[in-house]
Amino acid sequence: DTEVTQTPKHLVMGMTNKKSLKCEQHMGHRAMYWYKQKAKKPPELMFVYSYEKLSINESVPSRFSPECPNSSLLNLHLHALQPEDSALYLCASSIHGTSGAYEQYFGPGTRLTVT
Amino acid sequence: DAKTTQPTSMDCAEGRAANLPCNHSTISGNEYVYWYRQIHSQGPQYIIHGLKNNETNEMASLIITEDRKSSTLILPHATLRDTAVYYCIVRVRGQAGTALIFGKGTTLSVSS
């Protein structure tokens, strides 16, 4: 199973709402990632988790709060977002180690619209 | 990670080979070349990676020049489903917990 799943596929939320994005993988990967992709732009890193611990936060505003409750799950909690946060949110996972080159597997993304 | 330069767009006729170039003149000795693609509104998909030698898998071939300053991704028989944005990324070996730094990529349009 080389699949990364993301739910929901689409999400529309108001600026005062609280919502969560979910990502799941069952490949035994211990590195998981959140990327943000605006229209017609390449993906940009938001967060990296290594062995369920946050290892990289690319200066993301605190209205985005990641969580890795176990080795298979990655959540992104959203609160008080702005319309400019509307984007495709991508989750990815990879093997964690230093002995080789590891590809990242991406989910299909959640299309978020903030109204 | 080293910076990459790719053409903004390319066209290819269905059934012909698509050759996508990438320049990475500042690549270090321990950096791999990765290729990903992103079909419209989907997540990026891993294609292939290499260090020094040419590589081939069921999707594509990767040709890396001897000085490693450039590479070419070859899709041997392009189909309409290969229409996508193709990203060339260089990345240090073993950095599993670090991000992929995506450039602007090449938009490949395959037509019948």
mmCIF file of C-alpha atoms in Angstrom:
data_model
loop_
_atom_site.group_PDB
_atom_site.id
_atom_site.type_symbol
_atom_site.label_atom_id
_atom_site.label_comp_id
_atom_site.label_asym_id
_atom_site.label_seq_id
_atom_site.Cartn_x
_atom_site.Cartn_y
_atom_site.Cartn_z
ATOM 1 C CA ASP A 1 0.000 0.000 0.000
ATOM 2 C CA THR A 2 1.725 3.187 -1.207
ATOM 3 C CA GLU A 3 -1.194 5.493 -0.569
ATOM 4 C CA VAL A 4 -1.454 8.670 1.442
ATOM 5 C CA THR A 5 -5.058 9.620 2.094
ATOM 6 C CA GLN A 6 -6.360 13.066 2.969
ATOM 7 C CA THR A 7 -9.757 14.146 4.215
ATOM 8 C CA PRO A 8 -11.776 16.077 3.414
ATOM 9 C CA LYS A 9 -11.200 16.576 -0.322
ATOM 10 C CA HIS A 10 -12.813 20.007 -0.209
ATOM 11 C CA LEU A 11 -13.452 22.362 2.688
ATOM 12 C CA VAL A 12 -15.166 25.729 2.810
ATOM 13 C CA MET A 13 -14.883 27.603 6.079
ATOM 14 C CA GLY A 14 -15.571 31.045 7.455
ATOM 15 C CA MET A 15 -12.914 33.171 9.087
ATOM 16 C CA THR A 16 -14.246 32.437 12.576
ATOM 17 C CA ASN A 17 -14.506 28.658 12.149
ATOM 18 C CA LYS A 18 -12.294 25.927 13.555
ATOM 19 C CA LYS A 19 -11.674 22.943 11.313
ATOM 20 C CA SER A 20 -9.110 20.160 10.911
ATOM 21 C CA LEU A 21 -7.459 18.471 7.952
ATOM 22 C CA LYS A 22 -6.504 14.829 8.293
ATOM 23 C CA CYS A 23 -3.764 12.795 6.639
ATOM 24 C CA GLU A 24 -3.134 9.065 6.998
ATOM 25 C CA GLN A 25 -0.552 6.586 5.718
ATOM 26 C CA HIS A 26 0.087 2.924 6.490
ATOM 27 C CA MET A 27 3.485 2.507 4.849
ATOM 28 C CA GLY A 28 5.407 2.645 8.130
ATOM 29 C CA HIS A 29 6.874 6.027 7.211
ATOM 30 C CA ARG A 30 8.194 8.028 10.151
ATOM 31 C CA ALA A 31 8.575 11.385 8.356
ATOM 32 C CA MET A 32 5.420 13.321 7.467
ATOM 33 C CA TYR A 33 4.982 16.717 5.857
ATOM 34 C CA TRP A 34 2.448 19.479 5.254
ATOM 35 C CA TYR A 35 2.800 21.617 2.123
ATOM 36 C CA LYS A 36 0.670 24.525 0.936
ATOM 37 C CA GLN A 37 0.089 25.208 -2.748
ATOM 38 C CA LYS A 38 -1.489 28.367 -4.095
ATOM 39 C CA ALA A 39 -2.979 28.388 -7.580
ATOM 40 C CA LYS A 40 -0.395 28.149 -10.383
ATOM 41 C CA LYS A 41 2.470 28.037 -7.847
ATOM 42 C CA PRO A 42 4.693 25.163 -6.701
ATOM 43 C CA PRO A 43 4.106 23.498 -3.313
ATOM 44 C CA GLU A 44 5.729 25.205 -0.317
ATOM 45 C CA LEU A 45 6.715 23.464 2.890
ATOM 46 C CA MET A 46 4.823 24.261 6.093
ATOM 47 C CA PHE A 47 5.805 21.587 8.627
ATOM 48 C CA VAL A 48 7.898 18.416 8.949
ATOM 49 C CA TYR A 49 7.366 15.717 11.569
ATOM 50 C CA SER A 50 10.085 13.164 12.276
ATOM 51 C CA TYR A 51 9.175 10.246 14.543
ATOM 52 C CA GLU A 52 6.015 12.088 15.592
ATOM 53 C CA LYS A 53 7.953 15.169 16.707
ATOM 54 C CA LEU A 54 7.814 18.529 14.942
ATOM 55 C CA SER A 55 11.243 19.048 13.391
ATOM 56 C CA ILE A 56 10.642 21.914 10.961
ATOM 57 C CA ASN A 57 8.169 24.814 11.119
ATOM 58 C CA GLU A 58 8.651 27.164 8.189
ATOM 59 C CA SER A 59 7.501 30.274 10.096
ATOM 60 C CA VAL A 60 3.875 29.348 9.612
ATOM 61 C CA PRO A 61 1.293 31.602 11.377
ATOM 62 C CA SER A 62 -0.122 30.195 14.590
ATOM 63 C CA ARG A 63 -3.607 29.959 13.081
ATOM 64 C CA PHE A 64 -2.235 26.720 11.566
ATOM 65 C CA SER A 65 -1.548 24.107 14.250
ATOM 66 C CA PRO A 66 -0.119 20.715 13.267
ATOM 67 C CA GLU A 67 -0.469 17.551 15.292
ATOM 68 C CA CYS A 68 0.953 14.044 14.858
ATOM 69 C CA PRO A 69 -0.978 11.799 17.279
ATOM 70 C CA ASN A 70 0.703 8.595 16.080
ATOM 71 C CA SER A 71 3.019 7.317 13.368
ATOM 72 C CA SER A 72 0.209 6.936 10.823
ATOM 73 C CA LEU A 73 -1.739 10.151 11.336
ATOM 74 C CA LEU A 74 -1.054 13.812 10.729
ATOM 75 C CA ASN A 75 -3.562 16.571 11.421
ATOM 76 C CA LEU A 76 -3.616 20.263 10.596
ATOM 77 C CA HIS A 77 -5.892 22.295 12.856
ATOM 78 C CA LEU A 78 -7.194 25.524 11.393
ATOM 79 C CA HIS A 79 -8.538 28.513 13.329
ATOM 80 C CA ALA A 80 -9.313 32.113 12.400
ATOM 81 C CA LEU A 81 -8.012 31.750 8.869
ATOM 82 C CA GLN A 82 -7.889 34.545 6.318
ATOM 83 C CA PRO A 83 -9.143 34.434 2.721
ATOM 84 C CA GLU A 84 -5.509 34.421 1.512
ATOM 85 C CA ASP A 85 -5.089 31.038 3.233
ATOM 86 C CA SER A 86 -7.282 29.500 0.542
ATOM 87 C CA ALA A 87 -5.090 26.904 -1.181
ATOM 88 C CA LEU A 88 -4.478 23.213 -1.801
ATOM 89 C CA TYR A 89 -3.014 21.616 1.338
ATOM 90 C CA LEU A 90 -0.851 18.604 0.595
ATOM 91 C CA CYS A 91 0.335 15.922 2.965
ATOM 92 C CA ALA A 92 3.328 13.688 2.208
ATOM 93 C CA SER A 93 5.275 10.932 3.929
ATOM 94 C CA SER A 94 8.632 9.225 3.507
ATOM 95 C CA ILE A 95 10.954 6.696 5.088
ATOM 96 C CA HIS A 96 13.129 8.331 7.729
ATOM 97 C CA GLY A 97 16.827 7.560 7.674
ATOM 98 C CA THR A 98 20.242 8.656 6.482
ATOM 99 C CA SER A 99 21.491 5.677 4.519
ATOM 100 C CA GLY A 100 19.798 6.404 1.229
ATOM 101 C CA ALA A 101 17.651 8.675 -0.869
ATOM 102 C CA TYR A 102 13.982 8.551 -0.040
ATOM 103 C CA GLU A 103 11.089 9.619 -2.182
ATOM 104 C CA GLN A 104 8.097 11.381 -0.694
ATOM 105 C CA TYR A 105 4.621 10.071 -1.353
ATOM 106 C CA PHE A 106 1.935 12.732 -1.604
ATOM 107 C CA GLY A 107 -1.761 12.616 -0.900
ATOM 108 C CA PRO A 108 -4.330 14.137 -3.273
ATOM 109 C CA GLY A 109 -4.662 17.254 -1.137
ATOM 110 C CA THR A 110 -7.485 19.161 0.521
ATOM 111 C CA ARG A 111 -8.819 22.147 -1.422
ATOM 112 C CA LEU A 112 -9.514 24.806 1.212
ATOM 113 C CA THR A 113 -11.598 27.905 0.588
ATOM 114 C CA VAL A 114 -11.844 30.565 3.315
ATOM 115 C CA THR A 115 -14.804 32.900 2.990
ATOM 116 C CA ASP B 1 19.699 22.444 -1.712
ATOM 117 C CA ALA B 2 21.010 23.435 -5.142
ATOM 118 C CA LYS B 3 18.878 25.623 -7.366
ATOM 119 C CA THR B 4 17.454 24.198 -10.581
ATOM 120 C CA THR B 5 16.473 25.862 -13.850
ATOM 121 C CA GLN B 6 13.841 24.397 -16.159
ATOM 122 C CA PRO B 7 12.040 25.691 -19.261
ATOM 123 C CA THR B 8 8.622 27.105 -18.440
ATOM 124 C CA SER B 9 6.757 24.970 -20.949
ATOM 125 C CA MET B 10 7.194 22.293 -23.600
ATOM 126 C CA ASP B 11 4.964 20.594 -26.140
ATOM 127 C CA CYS B 12 5.100 16.990 -27.286
ATOM 128 C CA ALA B 13 3.107 14.923 -29.755
ATOM 129 C CA GLU B 14 1.452 11.803 -28.416
ATOM 130 C CA GLY B 15 3.589 8.707 -28.955
ATOM 131 C CA ARG B 16 6.827 10.664 -29.282
ATOM 132 C CA ALA B 17 9.571 10.903 -26.683
ATOM 133 C CA ALA B 18 9.404 13.870 -24.320
ATOM 134 C CA ASN B 19 12.823 15.145 -23.224
ATOM 135 C CA LEU B 20 12.677 17.532 -20.282
ATOM 136 C CA PRO B 21 15.931 19.330 -19.432
ATOM 137 C CA CYS B 22 17.078 20.632 -16.062
ATOM 138 C CA ASN B 23 20.141 22.684 -15.164
ATOM 139 C CA HIS B 24 21.631 22.327 -11.681
ATOM 140 C CA SER B 25 25.097 23.815 -12.102
ATOM 141 C CA THR B 26 25.685 24.300 -8.343
ATOM 142 C CA ILE B 27 24.893 20.722 -7.388
ATOM 143 C CA SER B 28 27.092 19.210 -4.670
ATOM 144 C CA GLY B 29 28.631 15.766 -4.737
ATOM 145 C CA ASN B 30 26.173 14.368 -2.202
ATOM 146 C CA GLU B 31 23.021 15.754 -3.813
ATOM 147 C CA TYR B 32 20.596 13.579 -5.715
ATOM 148 C CA VAL B 33 18.485 14.710 -8.674
ATOM 149 C CA TYR B 34 14.788 13.960 -8.203
ATOM 150 C CA TRP B 35 11.917 14.324 -10.632
ATOM 151 C CA TYR B 36 8.300 14.698 -9.627
ATOM 152 C CA ARG B 37 5.256 15.568 -11.655
ATOM 153 C CA GLN B 38 1.910 17.070 -10.762
ATOM 154 C CA ILE B 39 -1.135 16.427 -12.859
ATOM 155 C CA HIS B 40 -3.738 19.168 -12.570
ATOM 156 C CA SER B 41 -5.374 19.333 -9.112
ATOM 157 C CA GLN B 42 -3.593 16.194 -7.865
ATOM 158 C CA GLY B 43 -0.724 15.706 -5.431
ATOM 159 C CA PRO B 44 2.832 15.527 -6.813
ATOM 160 C CA GLN B 45 3.943 12.081 -7.956
ATOM 161 C CA TYR B 46 7.470 10.734 -7.629
ATOM 162 C CA ILE B 47 8.976 9.702 -10.982
ATOM 163 C CA ILE B 48 12.658 8.863 -10.606
ATOM 164 C CA HIS B 49 15.895 9.936 -8.937
ATOM 165 C CA GLY B 50 19.620 9.510 -9.534
ATOM 166 C CA LEU B 51 23.057 10.486 -8.269
ATOM 167 C CA LYS B 52 25.617 9.943 -11.045
ATOM 168 C CA ASN B 53 24.530 7.108 -13.265
ATOM 169 C CA ASN B 54 21.671 7.072 -15.702
ATOM 170 C CA GLU B 55 18.535 5.510 -14.270
ATOM 171 C CA THR B 56 15.467 3.876 -15.796
ATOM 172 C CA ASN B 57 12.219 2.663 -14.325
ATOM 173 C CA GLU B 58 8.772 1.833 -15.640
ATOM 174 C CA MET B 59 7.844 5.503 -15.918
ATOM 175 C CA ALA B 60 10.902 7.240 -17.318
ATOM 176 C CA SER B 61 14.651 7.453 -17.855
ATOM 177 C CA LEU B 62 16.982 9.942 -16.216
ATOM 178 C CA ILE B 63 20.159 10.987 -17.989
ATOM 179 C CA ILE B 64 22.696 12.902 -15.861
ATOM 180 C CA THR B 65 25.691 14.552 -17.534
ATOM 181 C CA GLU B 66 29.142 13.467 -16.456
ATOM 182 C CA ASP B 67 29.795 16.765 -14.657
ATOM 183 C CA ARG B 68 26.338 16.443 -13.030
ATOM 184 C CA LYS B 69 25.469 20.039 -13.871
ATOM 185 C CA SER B 70 22.436 19.090 -15.898
ATOM 186 C CA SER B 71 20.029 16.237 -16.453
ATOM 187 C CA THR B 72 17.235 15.171 -18.797
ATOM 188 C CA LEU B 73 14.067 13.311 -17.948
ATOM 189 C CA ILE B 74 12.873 11.161 -20.835
ATOM 190 C CA LEU B 75 9.327 9.899 -21.200
ATOM 191 C CA PRO B 76 9.853 7.432 -24.074
ATOM 192 C CA HIS B 77 6.304 7.354 -25.494
ATOM 193 C CA ALA B 78 4.326 10.300 -24.186
ATOM 194 C CA THR B 79 0.565 9.951 -23.781
ATOM 195 C CA LEU B 80 -2.133 12.525 -23.104
ATOM 196 C CA ARG B 81 -2.066 11.428 -19.456
ATOM 197 C CA ASP B 82 1.533 12.662 -19.192
ATOM 198 C CA THR B 83 0.342 16.260 -19.489
ATOM 199 C CA ALA B 84 1.500 17.752 -16.176
ATOM 200 C CA VAL B 85 3.943 20.092 -14.462
ATOM 201 C CA TYR B 86 7.326 18.373 -14.098
ATOM 202 C CA TYR B 87 9.589 19.403 -11.238
ATOM 203 C CA CYS B 88 13.343 18.807 -11.105
ATOM 204 C CA ILE B 89 14.668 18.935 -7.522
ATOM 205 C CA VAL B 90 18.140 18.382 -6.093
ATOM 206 C CA ARG B 91 18.331 17.157 -2.539
ATOM 207 C CA VAL B 92 20.951 15.903 -0.143
ATOM 208 C CA ARG B 93 21.089 12.139 0.261
ATOM 209 C CA GLY B 94 19.397 10.812 3.358
ATOM 210 C CA GLN B 95 17.578 13.985 4.290
ATOM 211 C CA ALA B 96 14.322 12.162 4.722
ATOM 212 C CA GLY B 97 13.014 14.583 7.268
ATOM 213 C CA THR B 98 13.601 17.694 5.189
ATOM 214 C CA ALA B 99 11.431 19.253 2.574
ATOM 215 C CA LEU B 100 11.470 19.101 -1.160
ATOM 216 C CA ILE B 101 12.127 22.597 -2.488
ATOM 217 C CA PHE B 102 9.997 22.879 -5.603
ATOM 218 C CA GLY B 103 10.965 25.300 -8.364
ATOM 219 C CA LYS B 104 8.513 26.530 -10.975
ATOM 220 C CA GLY B 105 8.792 23.353 -13.049
ATOM 221 C CA THR B 106 8.069 22.679 -16.718
ATOM 222 C CA THR B 107 4.499 22.443 -17.958
ATOM 223 C CA LEU B 108 4.463 19.601 -20.492
ATOM 224 C CA SER B 109 1.534 19.558 -22.871
ATOM 225 C CA VAL B 110 1.028 16.334 -24.830
ATOM 226 C CA SER B 111 -1.332 16.587 -27.766
ATOM 227 C CA SER B 112 -2.764 14.089 -30.254
#
